[in-house]
Tab-separated table of C-alpha atoms in Angstrom:
chain	number	residue	atom	x	y	z
X	1	MET	CA	-4.886	19.766	-42.029
X	2	GLU	CA	-6.657	17.198	-44.372
X	3	SER	CA	-4.915	14.247	-42.541
X	4	ARG	CA	-5.120	15.928	-38.991
X	5	CYS	CA	-8.000	15.874	-36.383
X	6	GLU	CA	-9.831	19.160	-36.585
X	7	PHE	CA	-10.224	19.349	-32.850
X	8	TRP	CA	-8.895	22.752	-31.725
X	9	LEU	CA	-6.464	22.609	-28.535
X	10	PRO	CA	-6.485	25.926	-26.805
X	11	LYS	CA	-3.731	25.527	-24.316
X	12	LYS	CA	-1.484	24.122	-27.049
X	13	ASN	CA	-2.932	26.799	-29.801
X	14	ARG	CA	-3.079	24.282	-32.303
X	15	PHE	CA	-5.333	21.588	-33.878
X	16	CYS	CA	-5.004	18.149	-32.424
X	17	ALA	CA	-1.939	16.249	-34.269
X	18	ASN	CA	-3.749	12.581	-34.442
X	19	THR	CA	-5.132	11.444	-37.811
X	20	PRO	CA	-8.959	11.192	-37.851
X	21	LEU	CA	-10.676	7.994	-37.513
X	22	ASN	CA	-11.816	7.259	-41.139
X	23	THR	CA	-12.586	9.567	-44.403
X	24	ASN	CA	-15.963	10.134	-43.146
X	25	SER	CA	-14.760	11.776	-39.724
X	26	LYS	CA	-12.958	15.068	-38.903
X	27	PHE	CA	-12.024	13.859	-35.683
X	28	CYS	CA	-9.662	11.165	-34.127
X	29	GLY	CA	-11.007	8.863	-31.779
X	30	ASN	CA	-10.113	10.832	-28.757
X	31	HIS	CA	-12.165	13.624	-29.905
X	32	THR	CA	-15.132	12.258	-31.814
X	33	THR	CA	-18.370	12.858	-30.111
X	34	ARG	CA	-19.511	10.046	-28.204
X	35	SER	CA	-22.580	8.001	-29.260
X	36	ASP	CA	-25.838	8.724	-27.301
X	37	GLY	CA	-26.154	5.161	-26.533
X	38	GLN	CA	-25.819	3.539	-23.061
X	39	TRP	CA	-22.429	3.442	-22.018
X	40	ILE	CA	-21.378	0.745	-19.282
X	41	SER	CA	-18.047	-0.069	-17.412
X	42	CYS	CA	-16.265	-2.908	-18.975
X	43	PRO	CA	-16.803	-6.014	-16.781
X	44	ILE	CA	-13.213	-7.093	-17.538
X	45	ASP	CA	-11.426	-4.049	-16.918
X	46	PRO	CA	-13.842	-1.125	-15.274
X	47	SER	CA	-11.132	1.646	-15.977
X	48	HIS	CA	-12.755	2.010	-19.576
X	49	THR	CA	-16.288	1.977	-20.720
X	50	VAL	CA	-18.125	0.439	-23.798
X	51	LEU	CA	-21.479	1.043	-25.542
X	52	GLU	CA	-23.856	-1.443	-24.214
X	53	GLU	CA	-24.871	-2.795	-27.617
X	54	ASN	CA	-21.183	-3.520	-28.476
X	55	LEU	CA	-20.504	-5.066	-25.150
X	56	GLU	CA	-20.511	-8.830	-26.496
X	57	GLY	CA	-18.194	-8.078	-29.193
X	58	HIS	CA	-15.863	-5.966	-26.894
X	59	LEU	CA	-15.469	-8.846	-24.392
X	60	LYS	CA	-13.868	-11.053	-26.971
X	61	ARG	CA	-11.043	-8.281	-27.699
X	62	CYS	CA	-10.672	-6.236	-24.414
X	63	PRO	CA	-6.934	-5.490	-24.119
X	64	LEU	CA	-7.009	-6.864	-20.450
X	65	LEU	CA	-8.486	-10.241	-21.620
X	66	LYS	CA	-5.339	-11.656	-22.981
X	67	HIS	CA	-3.274	-10.652	-20.119
X	68	ILE	CA	-5.815	-12.306	-17.708
X	69	GLN	CA	-5.908	-15.564	-19.924
X	70	SER	CA	-2.006	-15.507	-19.848
X	71	LEU	CA	-1.886	-14.812	-16.290
X	72	SER	CA	-4.160	-17.976	-15.258
X	73	LEU	CA	-1.647	-20.181	-17.002
X	74	GLN	CA	1.289	-19.008	-14.881
X	75	PRO	CA	2.605	-21.147	-11.939
X	76	PHE	CA	2.690	-18.192	-9.488
X	77	TYR	CA	-0.903	-17.238	-10.034
X	78	GLN	CA	-3.379	-18.473	-7.438
X	79	LYS	CA	-6.799	-16.920	-7.320
X	80	GLY	CA	-7.311	-15.104	-3.660
X	81	ILE	CA	-4.506	-17.032	-1.943
X	82	ASN	CA	-3.502	-14.029	-0.003
X	83	ALA	CA	-7.110	-12.593	0.630
X	84	GLY	CA	-7.454	-14.569	3.843
X	85	THR	CA	-7.956	-18.215	4.787
X	86	ASN	CA	-11.205	-20.096	5.542
X	87	GLU	CA	-9.805	-20.368	9.122
X	88	GLU	CA	-10.069	-16.650	9.559
X	89	GLU	CA	-13.391	-16.333	7.974
X	90	GLU	CA	-14.410	-18.590	10.531
X	91	GLU	CA	-12.713	-16.422	13.240
X	92	GLU	CA	-14.474	-13.256	11.920
X	93	ASN	CA	-17.992	-15.075	12.173
X	94	ILE	CA	-17.117	-16.021	15.848
X	95	VAL	CA	-16.053	-12.255	16.569
X	96	SER	CA	-19.459	-10.900	15.150
X	97	LEU	CA	-21.342	-12.917	17.110
X	98	ASN	CA	-20.108	-10.824	20.201
X	99	ASN	CA	-21.391	-7.812	18.179
X	100	PRO	CA	-23.596	-8.989	15.288
X	101	SER	CA	-23.619	-6.616	12.513
X	102	SER	CA	-26.482	-6.310	10.356
X	103	GLY	CA	-27.009	-4.251	6.770
X	104	PRO	CA	-23.779	-3.447	4.733
X	105	LEU	CA	-21.258	-3.735	7.502
X	106	GLY	CA	-21.871	-7.532	7.474
X	107	SER	CA	-20.403	-7.720	3.729
X	108	ASN	CA	-17.025	-8.233	2.668
X	109	SER	CA	-15.968	-4.985	0.859
X	110	ILE	CA	-17.207	-1.914	2.619
X	111	THR	CA	-16.798	1.370	1.139
X	112	SER	CA	-15.589	4.762	2.839
X	113	GLU	CA	-19.127	6.027	2.508
X	114	MET	CA	-20.551	2.941	4.496
X	115	LYS	CA	-18.008	3.385	6.841
X	116	ARG	CA	-18.929	6.845	7.360
X	117	ASN	CA	-22.602	6.336	7.427
X	118	ALA	CA	-22.171	3.592	10.253
X	119	VAL	CA	-20.424	6.281	12.302
X	120	TYR	CA	-23.181	8.924	11.568
X	121	SER	CA	-25.756	6.375	12.780
X	122	MET	CA	-24.178	6.030	16.154
X	123	THR	CA	-25.400	8.066	19.137
X	124	SER	CA	-23.114	10.672	20.716
X	125	THR	CA	-22.565	8.346	23.819
X	126	GLN	CA	-21.764	5.429	21.497
X	127	LEU	CA	-19.212	7.706	19.645
X	128	SER	CA	-17.623	8.969	23.169
X	129	LYS	CA	-17.176	5.201	24.390
X	130	LEU	CA	-15.513	4.333	21.058
X	131	ILE	CA	-13.028	7.048	21.130
X	132	SER	CA	-12.351	6.344	24.616
X	133	LYS	CA	-11.533	2.702	23.885
X	134	ILE	CA	-9.249	3.894	21.002
X	135	GLN	CA	-7.536	6.050	23.417
X	136	SER	CA	-7.127	3.239	25.936
X	137	VAL	CA	-5.963	0.555	23.475
X	138	HIS	CA	-3.488	3.167	22.105
X	139	ALA	CA	-2.054	3.789	25.318
X	140	SER	CA	-1.597	0.187	26.271
X	141	ILE	CA	0.047	-1.009	23.170
X	142	CYS	CA	1.410	1.866	21.221
X	143	LYS	CA	4.222	3.628	23.522
X	144	ASP	CA	7.178	2.248	21.650
X	145	ILE	CA	6.746	3.539	18.107
X	146	GLN	CA	9.979	5.523	17.638
X	147	ASP	CA	11.111	8.323	15.143
X	148	SER	CA	13.677	6.640	13.090
X	149	PHE	CA	14.497	8.976	10.142
X	150	LYS	CA	17.674	7.596	8.645
X	151	ILE	CA	19.728	8.932	5.469
X	152	PRO	CA	22.417	6.229	5.043
X	153	GLU	CA	25.913	7.074	3.533
X	154	ALA	CA	25.261	4.410	0.749
X	155	CYS	CA	22.363	6.609	-0.521
X	156	GLY	CA	24.533	9.812	-1.073
X	157	VAL	CA	24.504	9.348	-4.922
X	158	TRP	CA	20.756	9.978	-4.729
X	159	ILE	CA	20.714	12.712	-1.868
X	160	ASN	CA	23.336	14.744	-3.641
X	161	ARG	CA	21.511	14.490	-7.223
X	162	GLU	CA	24.455	12.625	-8.893
X	163	VAL	CA	22.002	10.201	-10.756
X	164	ASP	CA	21.176	10.025	-14.062
X	165	GLY	CA	19.379	13.455	-15.160
X	166	LYS	CA	16.825	11.294	-17.111
X	167	LEU	CA	15.580	9.671	-13.982
X	168	PRO	CA	12.552	11.366	-11.970
X	169	TYR	CA	13.792	13.141	-8.846
X	170	GLN	CA	11.406	14.314	-6.220
X	171	GLU	CA	13.095	15.386	-3.163
X	172	LYS	CA	10.220	13.818	-0.635
X	173	HIS	CA	10.182	10.492	-2.370
X	174	VAL	CA	13.954	10.241	-2.297
X	175	LEU	CA	14.134	11.019	1.242
X	176	GLN	CA	11.460	8.397	1.967
X	177	GLN	CA	13.072	5.744	-0.009
X	178	ALA	CA	16.423	6.695	1.373
X	179	SER	CA	15.214	6.289	5.048
X	180	ILE	CA	13.514	2.971	4.087
X	181	LEU	CA	17.186	1.580	3.046
X	182	GLY	CA	18.780	3.340	6.225
X	183	ASN	CA	16.564	1.609	8.428
X	184	LEU	CA	17.206	-1.613	6.726
X	185	GLU	CA	20.753	-0.979	7.041
X	186	GLU	CA	20.678	-0.076	10.851
X	187	PHE	CA	18.711	-3.249	11.343
X	188	GLY	CA	21.082	-5.469	9.433
X	189	VAL	CA	19.467	-6.568	6.577
X	190	LEU	CA	21.211	-4.530	4.044
X	191	LYS	CA	24.937	-3.709	4.058
X	192	ASN	CA	26.909	-0.806	2.564
X	193	THR	CA	29.072	-2.446	-0.248
X	194	ASP	CA	31.258	0.345	-0.289
X	195	LYS	CA	32.330	0.054	2.998
X	196	HIS	CA	33.316	-3.530	2.515
X	197	MET	CA	35.209	-2.680	-0.811
X	198	SER	CA	37.234	-0.229	1.025
X	199	ARG	CA	38.434	-2.976	3.035
X	200	GLY	CA	39.518	-4.793	0.026
X	201	ASP	CA	36.369	-7.208	-0.680
X	202	PHE	CA	35.793	-7.229	-4.278
X	203	ARG	CA	34.363	-9.363	-6.721
X	204	SER	CA	35.125	-9.112	-10.871
X	205	ASP	CA	31.574	-9.416	-11.465
X	206	GLY	CA	30.004	-6.608	-9.471
X	207	PRO	CA	30.036	-4.640	-6.373
X	208	THR	CA	28.125	-7.289	-4.208
X	209	VAL	CA	30.409	-8.810	-1.366
X	210	ASP	CA	28.461	-11.318	-0.026
X	211	ASP	CA	25.407	-12.788	-1.472
X	212	ALA	CA	24.136	-13.963	1.869
X	213	CYS	CA	23.911	-10.415	3.175
X	214	VAL	CA	22.599	-8.787	-0.085
X	215	PRO	CA	19.536	-10.718	-1.130
X	216	ALA	CA	17.244	-10.547	-4.065
X	217	VAL	CA	14.543	-7.998	-3.534
X	218	VAL	CA	10.782	-8.541	-4.189
X	219	GLU	CA	9.168	-5.112	-4.172
X	220	PHE	CA	5.519	-5.286	-3.826
X	221	GLY	CA	3.053	-2.461	-5.255
X	222	ALA	CA	6.137	-1.537	-7.190
X	223	GLY	CA	4.700	1.097	-9.496
X	224	ARG	CA	7.288	2.392	-11.571
X	225	GLY	CA	9.999	0.665	-9.336
X	226	TYR	CA	12.192	3.680	-8.088
X	227	LEU	CA	12.457	2.241	-4.668
X	228	THR	CA	14.292	-0.927	-6.146
X	229	GLN	CA	16.224	1.636	-8.565
X	230	MET	CA	17.723	3.203	-5.377
X	231	LEU	CA	18.419	-0.293	-3.791
X	232	ALA	CA	20.263	-1.363	-6.899
X	233	ASP	CA	22.194	1.937	-7.339
X	234	CYS	CA	23.449	1.976	-3.556
X	235	TYR	CA	23.245	-1.843	-2.401
X	236	GLY	CA	24.473	-3.778	-5.303
X	237	ILE	CA	21.410	-5.846	-5.539
X	238	LYS	CA	21.488	-8.818	-8.104
X	239	LYS	CA	18.334	-9.901	-8.578
X	240	VAL	CA	15.003	-7.930	-8.558
X	241	PHE	CA	11.262	-8.762	-8.887
X	242	LEU	CA	8.851	-6.029	-9.205
X	243	VAL	CA	5.173	-6.721	-8.286
X	244	GLU	CA	2.613	-4.720	-9.716
X	245	ARG	CA	-0.947	-5.170	-11.099
X	246	LYS	CA	-1.135	-2.130	-13.184
X	247	SER	CA	1.117	-1.144	-16.448
X	248	TYR	CA	3.061	2.103	-15.929
X	249	LYS	CA	4.813	4.330	-18.292
X	250	LEU	CA	8.244	5.880	-17.606
X	251	LYS	CA	9.214	2.675	-15.263
X	252	ALA	CA	12.529	2.303	-13.845
X	253	ASP	CA	12.816	-1.015	-15.720
X	254	ARG	CA	14.778	0.376	-18.536
X	255	SER	CA	17.522	1.915	-16.382
X	256	LEU	CA	17.874	-1.304	-14.056
X	257	ARG	CA	18.012	-3.555	-17.195
X	258	GLN	CA	21.101	-1.569	-18.146
X	259	LYS	CA	22.975	-2.886	-15.165
X	260	ASP	CA	24.782	-5.913	-16.443
X	261	SER	CA	24.844	-7.605	-13.136
X	262	LEU	CA	21.239	-7.145	-12.487
X	263	ILE	CA	18.473	-9.797	-13.358
X	264	LEU	CA	14.825	-7.892	-13.364
X	265	GLU	CA	11.736	-9.754	-13.503
X	266	ARG	CA	8.269	-7.852	-13.322
X	267	LEU	CA	5.315	-9.722	-12.280
X	268	ARG	CA	2.157	-8.149	-13.660
X	269	ILE	CA	-0.387	-9.428	-10.774
X	270	ASP	CA	-2.483	-8.558	-7.958
X	271	ILE	CA	-0.652	-9.279	-4.662
X	272	GLU	CA	-3.861	-11.132	-3.606
X	273	ASP	CA	-3.398	-13.745	-6.252
X	274	LEU	CA	0.592	-14.314	-6.077
X	275	ASN	CA	1.884	-17.345	-4.775
X	276	LEU	CA	5.834	-16.759	-4.366
X	277	ASN	CA	6.355	-20.347	-4.151
X	278	GLY	CA	5.372	-20.583	-7.905
X	279	VAL	CA	8.061	-18.042	-9.005
X	280	GLU	CA	10.639	-20.474	-10.158
X	281	SER	CA	13.488	-18.160	-10.410
X	282	LEU	CA	12.995	-17.016	-6.749
X	283	GLN	CA	13.339	-20.597	-5.335
X	284	GLY	CA	16.115	-21.243	-2.981
X	285	ILE	CA	17.043	-17.511	-3.088
X	286	PRO	CA	17.118	-15.227	0.042
X	287	TYR	CA	15.112	-12.201	-0.655
X	288	LEU	CA	14.068	-8.990	0.950
X	289	ALA	CA	10.704	-8.007	0.909
X	290	THR	CA	9.801	-4.152	0.237
X	291	GLY	CA	6.996	-1.786	-0.355
X	292	LYS	CA	6.418	1.906	-0.331
X	293	HIS	CA	3.113	3.136	0.459
X	294	LEU	CA	1.216	-0.214	0.131
X	295	CYS	CA	-2.404	0.954	0.074
X	296	GLY	CA	-4.765	-0.542	2.635
X	297	PRO	CA	-5.050	-4.210	2.514
X	298	ALA	CA	-2.341	-4.649	0.133
X	299	THR	CA	-0.136	-4.473	3.299
X	300	ASP	CA	-1.959	-7.363	4.797
X	301	MET	CA	-1.758	-9.392	1.371
X	302	THR	CA	1.748	-8.773	1.311
X	303	LEU	CA	2.526	-10.149	4.582
X	304	ARG	CA	0.270	-13.491	3.818
X	305	CYS	CA	2.286	-13.619	0.536
X	306	CYS	CA	5.511	-13.558	2.409
X	307	LEU	CA	5.004	-15.231	5.633
X	308	ALA	CA	1.506	-16.923	6.116
X	309	LYS	CA	2.398	-20.266	3.887
X	310	LYS	CA	5.876	-20.285	5.847
X	311	CYS	CA	4.646	-20.667	9.406
X	312	THR	CA	3.547	-24.181	8.676
X	313	GLN	CA	7.255	-25.044	8.123
X	314	CYS	CA	8.272	-23.592	11.539
X	315	ASN	CA	9.533	-26.028	13.973
X	316	VAL	CA	8.925	-25.803	17.860
X	317	ALA	CA	12.216	-23.800	18.453
X	318	GLY	CA	10.911	-21.100	16.270
X	319	HIS	CA	13.301	-21.893	13.275
X	320	ARG	CA	11.783	-21.580	10.046
X	321	ALA	CA	12.929	-24.448	7.724
X	322	GLY	CA	13.100	-23.705	4.170
X	323	CYS	CA	12.084	-20.133	4.380
X	324	ASN	CA	14.056	-17.697	1.996
X	325	LEU	CA	12.687	-14.488	3.344
X	326	ARG	CA	15.733	-12.535	4.838
X	327	GLY	CA	14.107	-9.310	5.832
X	328	LEU	CA	10.983	-7.023	5.317
X	329	ALA	CA	10.418	-3.506	4.956
X	330	ILE	CA	6.735	-2.474	4.421
X	331	ALA	CA	5.780	1.587	4.100
X	332	THR	CA	2.033	1.373	4.961
X	333	CYS	CA	-0.410	3.836	3.649
X	334	CYS	CA	-4.183	4.769	3.197
X	335	HIS	CA	-5.520	2.892	6.064
X	336	HIS	CA	-8.971	4.143	5.522
X	337	LEU	CA	-9.260	1.310	2.654
X	338	CYS	CA	-8.374	-1.404	5.094
X	339	GLN	CA	-10.836	-4.239	5.082
X	340	TRP	CA	-11.827	-6.644	8.128
X	341	LYS	CA	-12.049	-9.471	5.667
X	342	HIS	CA	-8.332	-8.927	4.488
X	343	TYR	CA	-6.835	-7.758	7.801
X	344	ILE	CA	-4.001	-9.830	9.264
X	345	ASN	CA	-4.644	-9.870	12.800
X	346	LYS	CA	-8.255	-9.902	13.589
X	347	ARG	CA	-7.700	-12.249	16.620
X	348	TYR	CA	-5.301	-9.684	18.116
X	349	LEU	CA	-7.782	-6.722	17.867
X	350	SER	CA	-10.697	-8.966	19.061
X	351	ASN	CA	-8.634	-9.689	22.305
X	352	LEU	CA	-8.556	-5.961	22.755
X	353	GLY	CA	-12.255	-5.473	22.684
X	354	ILE	CA	-12.240	-4.182	19.167
X	355	THR	CA	-15.064	-5.650	16.860
X	356	ARG	CA	-15.701	-5.806	13.259
X	357	ARG	CA	-17.928	-2.649	13.658
X	358	ASP	CA	-15.055	-0.797	15.733
X	359	PHE	CA	-12.857	-1.708	13.003
X	360	HIS	CA	-14.694	0.122	10.379
X	361	ALA	CA	-15.032	3.397	12.353
X	362	ILE	CA	-11.212	3.088	13.295
X	363	THR	CA	-10.439	2.775	9.538
X	364	TRP	CA	-12.455	5.465	8.591
X	365	PHE	CA	-11.148	7.759	11.425
X	366	THR	CA	-7.615	7.412	9.889
X	367	SER	CA	-8.217	9.757	6.853
X	368	TRP	CA	-8.335	12.662	9.412
X	369	ALA	CA	-4.505	11.922	9.986
X	370	VAL	CA	-3.626	12.997	6.408
X	371	ASP	CA	-6.017	16.041	6.258
X	372	ALA	CA	-4.498	18.098	8.771
X	373	ASP	CA	-1.391	20.620	8.419
X	374	HIS	CA	1.640	18.619	9.184
X	375	SER	CA	4.314	21.370	8.291
X	376	SER	CA	4.885	22.090	12.277
X	377	GLY	CA	3.963	18.395	13.544
X	378	LEU	CA	1.307	17.268	15.867
X	379	PRO	CA	1.076	17.523	19.733
X	380	GLY	CA	1.110	14.026	21.304
X	381	SER	CA	-0.786	15.281	24.467
X	382	VAL	CA	-4.162	16.492	22.814
X	383	ASP	CA	-7.053	14.700	24.757
X	384	VAL	CA	-9.457	13.836	21.861
X	385	ALA	CA	-11.931	12.220	23.947
X	386	SER	CA	-12.493	14.891	26.793
X	387	ASP	CA	-15.204	16.922	24.686
X	388	LEU	CA	-17.083	13.890	23.459
X	389	GLN	CA	-17.245	12.527	26.909
X	390	ILE	CA	-19.204	15.503	28.144
X	391	ILE	CA	-21.367	15.464	25.064
X	392	GLY	CA	-22.274	12.167	25.791
X	393	THR	CA	-23.674	13.000	29.260
X	394	GLU	CA	-26.751	14.899	30.261
X	395	GLU	CA	-24.453	18.044	31.108
X	396	GLY	CA	-25.041	20.780	28.861
X	397	GLY	CA	-28.348	19.129	27.388
X	398	LYS	CA	-26.622	17.755	24.242
X	399	VAL	CA	-27.290	14.249	24.605
X	400	GLY	CA	-29.387	14.033	21.565
X	401	LEU	CA	-26.773	15.928	19.203
X	402	ALA	CA	-26.217	14.176	16.240
X	403	VAL	CA	-22.738	12.395	15.625
X	404	GLU	CA	-22.310	14.430	12.497
X	405	ASP	CA	-22.565	17.712	14.531
X	406	VAL	CA	-20.281	16.551	17.037
X	407	LEU	CA	-17.592	15.448	14.611
X	408	ARG	CA	-17.924	18.857	12.971
X	409	GLU	CA	-17.102	20.510	16.430
X	410	ILE	CA	-13.857	18.741	17.031
X	411	LYS	CA	-10.815	20.670	16.441
X	412	ALA	CA	-8.682	19.763	13.468
X	413	VAL	CA	-5.471	18.800	15.292
X	414	GLU	CA	-7.568	16.798	17.446
X	415	ARG	CA	-9.118	14.796	14.523
X	416	ALA	CA	-5.587	14.486	13.097
X	417	VAL	CA	-4.286	13.115	16.447
X	418	LEU	CA	-7.303	10.434	16.778
X	419	GLY	CA	-6.613	9.660	13.172
X	420	PHE	CA	-2.963	8.861	13.949
X	421	MET	CA	-4.045	6.781	16.803
X	422	CYS	CA	-6.071	4.532	14.807
X	423	LYS	CA	-3.244	4.182	12.301
X	424	ASP	CA	-0.907	3.087	14.959
X	425	VAL	CA	-3.219	0.625	16.396
X	426	ILE	CA	-3.950	-0.926	12.872
X	427	ASP	CA	-0.042	-1.186	12.267
X	428	MET	CA	0.440	-2.546	15.631
X	429	GLY	CA	-1.777	-5.548	14.946
X	430	ARG	CA	0.248	-6.313	12.024
X	431	LEU	CA	3.544	-5.932	13.776
X	432	MET	CA	2.172	-8.448	16.505
X	433	TRP	CA	1.539	-11.045	13.628
X	434	ILE	CA	4.885	-10.679	12.180
X	435	LYS	CA	6.466	-11.124	15.314
X	436	GLU	CA	4.135	-14.336	15.999
X	437	HIS	CA	5.751	-16.014	12.938
X	438	GLY	CA	9.241	-15.921	14.308
X	439	LEU	CA	10.570	-12.399	12.913
X	440	GLU	CA	12.337	-9.759	14.929
X	441	ALA	CA	10.061	-6.740	13.821
X	442	HIS	CA	9.703	-2.953	14.708
X	443	LEU	CA	7.145	-0.368	13.840
X	444	VAL	CA	8.961	2.868	13.133
X	445	LYS	CA	8.078	6.617	11.853
X	446	TYR	CA	10.680	6.597	9.143
X	447	VAL	CA	10.001	10.162	8.054
X	448	PRO	CA	8.888	13.415	9.896
X	449	TYR	CA	5.027	14.319	9.173
X	450	SER	CA	6.221	17.304	7.240
X	451	ILE	CA	7.731	14.914	4.641
X	452	SER	CA	4.803	12.606	4.560
X	453	PRO	CA	1.830	12.023	7.185
X	454	GLU	CA	2.004	8.374	5.630
X	455	ASN	CA	5.110	7.630	7.904
X	456	HIS	CA	4.765	4.250	9.303
X	457	LEU	CA	7.418	1.532	8.445
X	458	LEU	CA	7.080	-2.249	9.201
X	459	ILE	CA	10.706	-3.408	9.481
X	460	ALA	CA	11.734	-7.202	10.173
X	461	LYS	CA	14.380	-9.641	9.821
X	462	GLY	CA	14.454	-13.651	9.961
């Protein structure tokens, strides 16, 4: 006990096993009572705090500092390259002239609380008109979003749990990953190497049969990298790049590195700052861009990263000279985090009559989609705006009813349907942007609501 922390852990029914900080302390660093001084967030890495009186010294040795300094020297690092161009910011200013915004909604980064307060500041009539606009836009552009839940034969080893028992296995994630790959296979971006091998196509250096058909993979927002793990296990990918700004434990990297024929490179960088043209080992190699549940603006930044700089190389006929992007599959997520500054297709929304203020409200509504019970699916014919249109008139004497009270009266299923409509509109703008850049593309629901309400998949090929 003399060499162990004296903090009692009731759940484990024992003392902490760590060593004390020093001979004058009975506790380890995790359990030593904090100083009464002022604790503030570290300006380099806000995920931890530091005593204000120690801030100057901490800034010189913060664990993240060395990483940032090293990253800034990398050829693929370009601060804010995918955040949005000056031209887009000018467009934003032009759009805002049609509906001037004041206060917090005129700034670049808008929190969910700010969006909510802006919605609550509307009148019931304004809210009703906004919801009617959402319904009208959705009816005109979102008719062709199809269900496309695919479980490909190539992923049988994962579906049947025939993988290494040390790899984490959660059925809902495996089904999502398999469907993403199944949609890519059906779209012609991936090929089942086992089928080719059964016809006698085999190479001594691995299962890949056609380098032109089985590209390298760049997984954006890779996290632990298990979407790429399934890709490598089932489709014989040879070169993998995992893009993730955070550091994770229990990553797939160890398992991937055990594959003799696979080359793995992890890029610890924010997608906002990644210039793929600066990744030397990717130059001249056709690649597939993937991302499972890219939260909010991360989807927009990924699209810019893969395509925005390429469009300058497109000729009149629409052929992309020197472009290495072979295909793309992005499962979108967390639309409530989307920002007008980063959104990829502001011009498209403005042409539909959706202003920046409308966009903030639409993104806030999207959170309702994931709050509902999705076990039995959602009815597609619920008329969300009907009740609000009545409230917005003098009929019933409810003109002065606060928007907060109006929203509280909407049924949960109606709120969910409205949330899904808003998600559809946001992702449809992204789909149109991809098509404008010369790719064949679709927006599909790649898993049922019961598996995940975040079920939108943007899929494209060059």
